[in-house]
């Protein structure tokens, strides 16, 4: 957006629209393909979604006007939405219970942040050469790693839990053996029915994880996708803004790395409560020190990013797949992620207009999302899922971890 805005002479409204378009597209892709990956398997969607992404990335590099840009961002968003519930469900379903937090929560966020750091480094390297046209290279180059992953995915097996849920027991056993994994003790055949998502206590779990994921992401976007818009409002320039964004992503990468040491060892519920409260306090610090763009802003920005990624940013990924049975895991995760992407879209749509009217003080409003998130976790004892077998998570109703 730092390069698109001057290149297309975007208005404040258009900045919000272009930024939000990708997240709206992602929301659509999440629900549609979350359901399809439950129907046809994780591997089938793995094979088609990155073809879609590669083509869309290359096309986006050559758009000529604002509406082509909005359309390109939307299509890229759909491609991302195709991938998230599929890969997320796959990771959750192959993870042993003792490492599920690291595999299903920390690993995808380490990859996301590594990509974010790489993208900022590319922007810094390309800016002196291409100026405001740098955005074309950023879109086009995104196709390169996507193509490489597409090739690598040819060697992935189907999810053994998905095979087992479909009654393909012998195939599932072969996959478990090939991956060197111990099959869960309490696997059961599941009847696929949408009613399962809203029956018994399932609807409470769906509402809980969806609300937590979306609300913390609405506030967390301050330190990620909305970060450059917010920091640039202090008037420090494009290059300094990129360096500030890079700092936030590197801090996030370190925080997720540190989080891998504890996410499968301590009660996840209390980890969520205390880190959410910490982010809320850090957000207030940004709001009150940001106008001066000095040491205080840097310190609170680091704390905001670190605590977001150490706790809620990763926990939301873990909980949003643990909450659903295998037969509906892609759809359930897709619904939670869909609402989340819409929440992020709302953040980045509002941010330019709010910043224009109120300056960086609006971060205090966004930070309140983490106060609400802490209350949601506090009221949801079943989120204490550390060390619990995936098939048994839905039975966790006490505030104590089931890990012995």
Coordinates of C-alpha atoms in Angstrom, one line a residue:
X1 CA 0.0 0.0 0.0
X2 CA 2.9 2.4 0.6
X3 CA 3.7 2.1 -3.1
X4 CA 0.2 1.6 -4.5
X5 CA -1.1 4.8 -3.0
X6 CA 1.2 7.3 -4.9
X7 CA 1.3 5.1 -8.0
X8 CA -2.5 5.2 -8.4
X9 CA -3.1 8.5 -6.5
X10 CA -5.5 6.6 -4.2
X11 CA -7.9 8.5 -2.0
X12 CA -8.3 7.6 1.6
X13 CA -11.4 5.6 0.8
X14 CA -9.7 3.7 -2.0
X15 CA -6.8 2.8 0.2
X16 CA -9.2 1.1 2.6
X17 CA -11.1 -0.5 -0.3
X18 CA -8.0 -1.9 -2.0
X19 CA -6.6 -3.2 1.3
X20 CA -9.8 -4.8 2.5
X21 CA -10.5 -6.5 -0.9
X22 CA -8.0 -9.3 -0.3
X23 CA -9.5 -10.1 3.1
X24 CA -13.1 -10.2 1.8
X25 CA -11.9 -12.5 -1.0
X26 CA -10.1 -14.7 1.6
X27 CA -13.3 -14.8 3.7
X28 CA -15.2 -16.2 0.7
X29 CA -12.5 -18.7 -0.1
X30 CA -12.4 -19.9 3.5
X31 CA -16.0 -20.9 3.7
X32 CA -16.4 -22.4 0.3
X33 CA -13.1 -24.4 0.2
X34 CA -13.2 -25.2 3.9
X35 CA -16.3 -27.2 3.1
X36 CA -14.8 -28.7 -0.1
X37 CA -11.7 -29.9 1.7
X38 CA -14.0 -31.8 4.1
X39 CA -15.8 -33.3 1.2
X40 CA -13.0 -34.2 -1.2
X41 CA -9.9 -34.3 1.1
X42 CA -7.0 -32.1 2.1
X43 CA -4.8 -33.2 -0.7
X44 CA -7.2 -32.4 -3.6
X45 CA -7.5 -28.8 -2.5
X46 CA -3.8 -28.6 -1.9
X47 CA -3.2 -29.3 -5.6
X48 CA -5.5 -26.7 -7.1
X49 CA -5.3 -23.7 -4.8
X50 CA -1.7 -22.8 -5.5
X51 CA -2.2 -23.0 -9.3
X52 CA -4.9 -20.4 -8.7
X53 CA -2.5 -18.2 -6.6
X54 CA 0.4 -18.3 -9.0
X55 CA -1.8 -17.2 -11.9
X56 CA -3.5 -14.5 -9.9
X57 CA -0.2 -13.1 -8.6
X58 CA 1.2 -12.7 -12.1
X59 CA -2.0 -11.1 -13.3
X60 CA -1.9 -8.6 -10.4
X61 CA 1.5 -7.4 -11.4
X62 CA 0.1 -6.0 -14.6
X63 CA -3.1 -4.2 -13.5
X64 CA -3.6 -0.7 -14.9
X65 CA -6.4 1.0 -12.9
X66 CA -7.9 1.0 -9.4
X67 CA -10.7 -1.4 -10.1
X68 CA -8.5 -3.9 -11.8
X69 CA -6.4 -3.6 -8.6
X70 CA -9.4 -4.2 -6.4
X71 CA -10.4 -7.3 -8.5
X72 CA -6.8 -8.7 -8.4
X73 CA -6.6 -8.3 -4.7
X74 CA -9.9 -10.0 -4.3
X75 CA -8.9 -13.0 -6.4
X76 CA -5.6 -13.3 -4.6
X77 CA -7.6 -13.3 -1.4
X78 CA -9.8 -16.2 -2.6
X79 CA -6.6 -18.1 -3.4
X80 CA -5.3 -17.6 0.2
X81 CA -8.7 -18.6 1.5
X82 CA -8.6 -21.8 -0.4
X83 CA -5.3 -22.8 1.3
X84 CA -5.8 -21.8 4.9
X85 CA -8.5 -24.3 6.1
X86 CA -6.9 -27.1 4.1
X87 CA -3.4 -26.7 5.4
X88 CA -4.5 -25.8 8.9
X89 CA -6.7 -28.9 9.1
X90 CA -3.9 -31.1 7.7
X91 CA -1.4 -29.9 10.2
X92 CA -3.8 -30.4 13.1
X93 CA -4.7 -33.9 12.0
X94 CA -1.1 -35.1 11.7
X95 CA 0.1 -33.5 15.0
X96 CA 0.7 -35.7 18.0
X97 CA -1.1 -34.3 21.1
X98 CA 2.2 -33.5 22.8
X99 CA 3.2 -31.2 19.9
X100 CA -0.1 -30.0 18.5
X101 CA 0.3 -26.4 19.7
X102 CA 3.7 -26.2 18.0
X103 CA 2.6 -27.9 14.8
X104 CA -0.8 -26.4 14.3
X105 CA -0.2 -23.0 15.9
X106 CA 3.4 -22.0 16.0
X107 CA 4.6 -23.5 12.7
X108 CA 2.1 -21.8 10.4
X109 CA 2.7 -18.5 12.1
X110 CA 6.5 -18.9 11.9
X111 CA 6.1 -19.4 8.2
X112 CA 3.7 -16.4 7.9
X113 CA 6.1 -14.1 9.7
X114 CA 9.1 -15.4 7.7
X115 CA 7.2 -14.5 4.6
X116 CA 6.3 -11.1 6.0
X117 CA 9.9 -10.4 6.9
X118 CA 11.0 -11.5 3.4
X119 CA 8.4 -9.3 1.7
X120 CA 9.6 -6.2 3.6
X121 CA 13.3 -7.0 2.8
X122 CA 12.3 -7.3 -0.9
X123 CA 10.5 -4.0 -0.7
X124 CA 13.5 -2.3 0.8
X125 CA 15.8 -3.8 -1.8
X126 CA 13.5 -3.0 -4.8
X127 CA 12.4 0.5 -3.8
X128 CA 15.7 2.3 -5.0
X129 CA 15.4 0.5 -8.3
X130 CA 11.7 0.8 -9.1
X131 CA 10.3 3.5 -6.9
X132 CA 6.5 3.5 -6.8
X133 CA 6.4 0.6 -9.3
X134 CA 7.9 -1.7 -6.6
X135 CA 4.4 -3.1 -6.0
X136 CA 4.4 -4.8 -9.4
X137 CA 7.5 -6.8 -8.5
X138 CA 6.1 -7.7 -5.1
X139 CA 3.0 -9.1 -6.6
X140 CA 4.9 -10.9 -9.4
X141 CA 7.6 -12.4 -7.2
X142 CA 5.0 -13.9 -4.9
X143 CA 4.3 -16.5 -7.6
X144 CA 7.8 -17.9 -7.2
X145 CA 7.6 -19.5 -3.7
X146 CA 4.0 -20.4 -4.4
X147 CA 5.1 -22.4 -7.5
X148 CA 7.9 -24.1 -5.5
X149 CA 5.4 -25.2 -2.7
X150 CA 3.1 -26.4 -5.4
X151 CA 5.8 -28.8 -6.6
X152 CA 6.7 -29.9 -3.1
X153 CA 3.0 -30.7 -2.3
X154 CA 2.9 -33.4 -4.9
X155 CA 4.7 -35.6 -2.3
X156 CA 2.2 -35.1 0.5
X157 CA -0.1 -37.9 1.6
X158 CA -3.7 -37.5 2.4
X159 CA -4.6 -36.6 6.0
X160 CA -4.9 -40.0 7.9
X161 CA -7.6 -38.7 10.2
X162 CA -9.7 -37.6 7.1
X163 CA -9.2 -41.0 5.6
X164 CA -10.3 -42.7 8.9
X165 CA -13.3 -40.4 9.2
X166 CA -14.4 -41.5 5.7
X167 CA -14.1 -45.2 6.7
X168 CA -10.8 -45.7 4.7
X169 CA -9.1 -47.4 7.7
X170 CA -6.4 -49.3 5.9
X171 CA -5.2 -46.3 3.9
X172 CA -5.1 -44.2 7.1
X173 CA -2.9 -46.8 8.8
X174 CA -0.5 -46.8 5.8
X175 CA -0.2 -43.0 6.1
X176 CA 0.4 -43.1 9.8
X177 CA 3.1 -45.7 9.3
X178 CA 4.7 -43.7 6.5
X179 CA 4.8 -40.5 8.6
X180 CA 6.1 -42.4 11.6
X181 CA 3.0 -41.4 13.7
X182 CA 1.2 -43.3 16.4
X183 CA -2.6 -43.5 15.6
X184 CA -4.8 -41.9 18.2
X185 CA -6.4 -44.4 20.7
X186 CA -9.9 -43.2 20.3
X187 CA -10.5 -42.6 16.6
X188 CA -14.1 -43.0 15.6
X189 CA -16.1 -43.1 12.3
X190 CA -18.0 -39.8 11.9
X191 CA -21.2 -39.1 10.0
X192 CA -20.8 -35.8 8.2
X193 CA -23.7 -33.5 9.1
X194 CA -23.8 -29.7 9.2
X195 CA -26.1 -30.1 12.2
X196 CA -23.1 -31.3 14.2
X197 CA -21.7 -27.7 14.3
X198 CA -24.8 -26.4 16.1
X199 CA -25.9 -29.3 18.2
X200 CA -25.1 -29.9 21.9
X201 CA -22.2 -27.9 23.1
X202 CA -20.7 -27.6 19.6
X203 CA -22.3 -24.2 18.9
X204 CA -20.7 -22.7 22.0
X205 CA -17.3 -23.9 20.9
X206 CA -17.9 -22.5 17.4
X207 CA -19.0 -19.1 18.7
X208 CA -16.2 -19.0 21.2
X209 CA -13.3 -19.8 18.9
X210 CA -14.8 -17.6 16.1
X211 CA -15.3 -14.6 18.4
X212 CA -11.9 -14.9 20.0
X213 CA -10.1 -15.4 16.6
X214 CA -11.9 -12.5 14.9
X215 CA -11.7 -10.0 17.8
X216 CA -8.0 -10.5 18.6
X217 CA -7.2 -10.4 14.9
X218 CA -9.1 -7.1 14.6
X219 CA -6.8 -5.6 17.3
X220 CA -3.7 -7.6 16.2
X221 CA -3.8 -6.2 12.7
X222 CA -2.3 -3.0 14.2
X223 CA 1.0 -4.8 14.4
X224 CA 0.7 -6.6 11.1
X225 CA -1.2 -5.7 7.9
X226 CA -2.4 -2.3 9.2
X227 CA 1.0 -1.5 10.7
X228 CA 2.5 0.4 7.8
X229 CA -0.7 2.6 7.5
X230 CA -0.6 3.4 11.2
X231 CA 3.1 4.1 11.5
X232 CA 3.2 6.2 8.3
X233 CA 0.6 8.5 10.0
X234 CA 3.3 9.8 12.3
X235 CA 5.0 11.3 9.2
X236 CA 8.3 9.3 9.4
X237 CA 8.5 8.5 5.7
X238 CA 8.2 5.3 3.6
X239 CA 11.6 3.9 4.3
X240 CA 11.4 4.4 8.0
X241 CA 7.9 2.9 8.0
X242 CA 9.2 -0.2 6.2
X243 CA 11.9 -0.5 8.8
X244 CA 9.3 -0.2 11.6
X245 CA 7.2 -2.9 10.0
X246 CA 10.2 -5.1 9.7
X247 CA 10.9 -4.6 13.4
X248 CA 7.4 -5.7 14.2
X249 CA 7.6 -8.8 12.1
X250 CA 11.0 -9.8 13.4
X251 CA 9.8 -9.3 17.0
X252 CA 6.8 -11.5 16.1
X253 CA 9.1 -14.2 14.7
X254 CA 11.1 -14.2 17.9
X255 CA 7.9 -14.3 20.0
X256 CA 6.4 -17.2 18.2
X257 CA 9.8 -19.0 18.5
X258 CA 9.8 -18.5 22.2
X259 CA 6.1 -19.5 22.4
X260 CA 7.0 -22.9 21.0
X261 CA 8.8 -23.6 24.3
X262 CA 5.7 -23.2 26.4
X263 CA 2.5 -23.7 24.2
X264 CA 2.5 -27.5 24.8
X265 CA 3.7 -27.3 28.4
X266 CA 1.5 -24.9 30.2
X267 CA -2.3 -24.2 30.5
X268 CA -3.2 -22.6 27.1
X269 CA -6.2 -20.9 28.6
X270 CA -4.2 -18.8 31.1
X271 CA -1.6 -18.1 28.5
X272 CA -4.3 -16.6 26.4
X273 CA -5.8 -14.5 29.3
X274 CA -2.5 -12.9 30.5
X275 CA -1.1 -12.2 27.0
X276 CA -4.3 -10.6 25.8
X277 CA -4.3 -8.3 28.9
X278 CA -0.6 -7.4 28.1
X279 CA -1.4 -6.5 24.5
X280 CA -4.2 -4.2 25.8
X281 CA -1.8 -2.3 28.0
X282 CA 0.8 -2.0 25.3
X283 CA -1.8 -0.6 22.9
X284 CA -2.6 2.1 25.4
X285 CA 1.1 2.9 25.5
X286 CA 1.3 3.3 21.7
X287 CA -1.7 5.6 21.7
X288 CA -0.3 7.8 24.4
X289 CA 3.4 8.0 23.1
X290 CA 2.9 7.6 19.4
X291 CA 2.4 11.2 18.5
X292 CA 6.1 11.9 19.5
X293 CA 7.4 8.9 17.4
X294 CA 10.2 8.4 20.0
X295 CA 11.6 5.7 22.2
X296 CA 8.2 5.2 23.9
X297 CA 6.5 4.3 20.7
X298 CA 9.3 1.8 19.8
X299 CA 9.1 0.1 23.2
X300 CA 5.3 -0.2 23.2
X301 CA 5.2 -1.3 19.6
X302 CA 7.7 -4.1 20.3
X303 CA 5.6 -5.2 23.3
X304 CA 2.4 -5.1 21.3
X305 CA 3.8 -7.2 18.5
X306 CA 5.6 -9.6 20.9
X307 CA 2.7 -10.4 23.1
X308 CA 0.3 -10.6 20.2
X309 CA 2.4 -13.3 18.6
X310 CA 3.4 -15.0 21.9
X311 CA -0.2 -15.7 22.9
X312 CA -3.4 -14.9 21.0
X313 CA -2.0 -14.8 17.5
X314 CA -1.0 -18.5 17.8
X315 CA -3.6 -19.8 20.2
X316 CA -6.4 -18.7 17.9
X317 CA -5.1 -21.0 15.2
X318 CA -4.8 -24.0 17.6
X319 CA -8.2 -23.6 19.1
X320 CA -10.0 -23.0 15.8
X321 CA -9.3 -26.5 14.6
X322 CA -9.4 -28.3 17.9
X323 CA -13.0 -27.2 18.3
X324 CA -14.4 -29.2 15.4
X325 CA -14.7 -32.9 14.5
X326 CA -12.6 -34.2 11.6
X327 CA -15.5 -34.5 9.2
X328 CA -16.3 -30.8 9.6
X329 CA -12.9 -29.4 10.6
X330 CA -12.2 -27.6 7.3
X331 CA -15.6 -25.9 7.3
X332 CA -15.5 -25.1 11.0
X333 CA -12.0 -23.6 10.8
X334 CA -13.1 -21.9 7.6
X335 CA -16.0 -20.2 9.3
X336 CA -13.8 -19.0 12.2
X337 CA -11.2 -17.7 9.7
X338 CA -13.8 -16.2 7.5
X339 CA -15.2 -14.0 10.2
X340 CA -11.6 -13.2 11.2
X341 CA -10.7 -12.0 7.7
X342 CA -13.7 -9.8 7.6
X343 CA -12.7 -8.4 11.0
X344 CA -9.2 -7.6 9.6
X345 CA -10.8 -6.1 6.5
X346 CA -12.9 -3.8 8.7
X347 CA -9.7 -2.8 10.5
X348 CA -7.7 -1.9 7.4
X349 CA -10.8 -0.3 5.8
X350 CA -11.4 2.0 8.8
X351 CA -7.7 2.7 9.7
X352 CA -6.9 5.3 7.0
X353 CA -10.1 7.3 7.8
X354 CA -9.7 7.0 11.5
X355 CA -6.0 7.9 11.4
X356 CA -6.8 11.0 9.3
X357 CA -9.3 12.2 11.9
X358 CA -7.7 11.1 15.2
X359 CA -4.1 10.1 14.5
X360 CA -2.3 7.2 16.2
X361 CA -4.5 7.5 19.3
X362 CA -7.0 5.2 17.5
X363 CA -4.7 2.3 18.5
X364 CA -6.2 2.5 22.0
X365 CA -9.6 1.7 20.4
X366 CA -8.2 -1.3 18.6
X367 CA -6.4 -2.5 21.7
X368 CA -9.7 -2.8 23.5
X369 CA -10.3 -5.9 21.3
X370 CA -7.7 -7.7 23.5
X371 CA -9.6 -6.9 26.7
X372 CA -12.7 -8.5 25.2
X373 CA -10.6 -11.4 24.0
X374 CA -9.3 -12.0 27.5
X375 CA -12.8 -12.1 28.9
X376 CA -13.9 -14.6 26.2
X377 CA -11.0 -17.0 27.2
X378 CA -11.7 -16.5 30.9
X379 CA -15.3 -17.6 30.4
X380 CA -14.3 -20.7 28.3
X381 CA -12.8 -23.4 30.5
X382 CA -12.8 -25.9 27.6
X383 CA -9.9 -23.9 26.0
X384 CA -7.5 -25.6 28.5
X385 CA -6.5 -28.2 25.8
X386 CA -2.8 -28.7 26.5
X387 CA -1.9 -32.4 26.1
X388 CA -5.4 -33.5 25.2
X389 CA -6.0 -36.0 22.3
X390 CA -7.7 -34.2 19.4
X391 CA -10.7 -36.5 19.5
X392 CA -11.2 -35.8 23.2
X393 CA -10.9 -32.0 23.1
X394 CA -14.6 -31.4 22.9
X395 CA -15.0 -33.2 26.2
X396 CA -12.7 -30.8 28.1
X397 CA -15.1 -28.7 30.3
X398 CA -12.9 -28.0 33.3
X399 CA -10.5 -25.2 33.8
X400 CA -7.6 -27.6 34.4
X401 CA -5.5 -29.0 31.7
X402 CA -6.1 -32.7 31.0
X403 CA -2.4 -33.3 30.6
X404 CA -1.0 -35.6 33.3

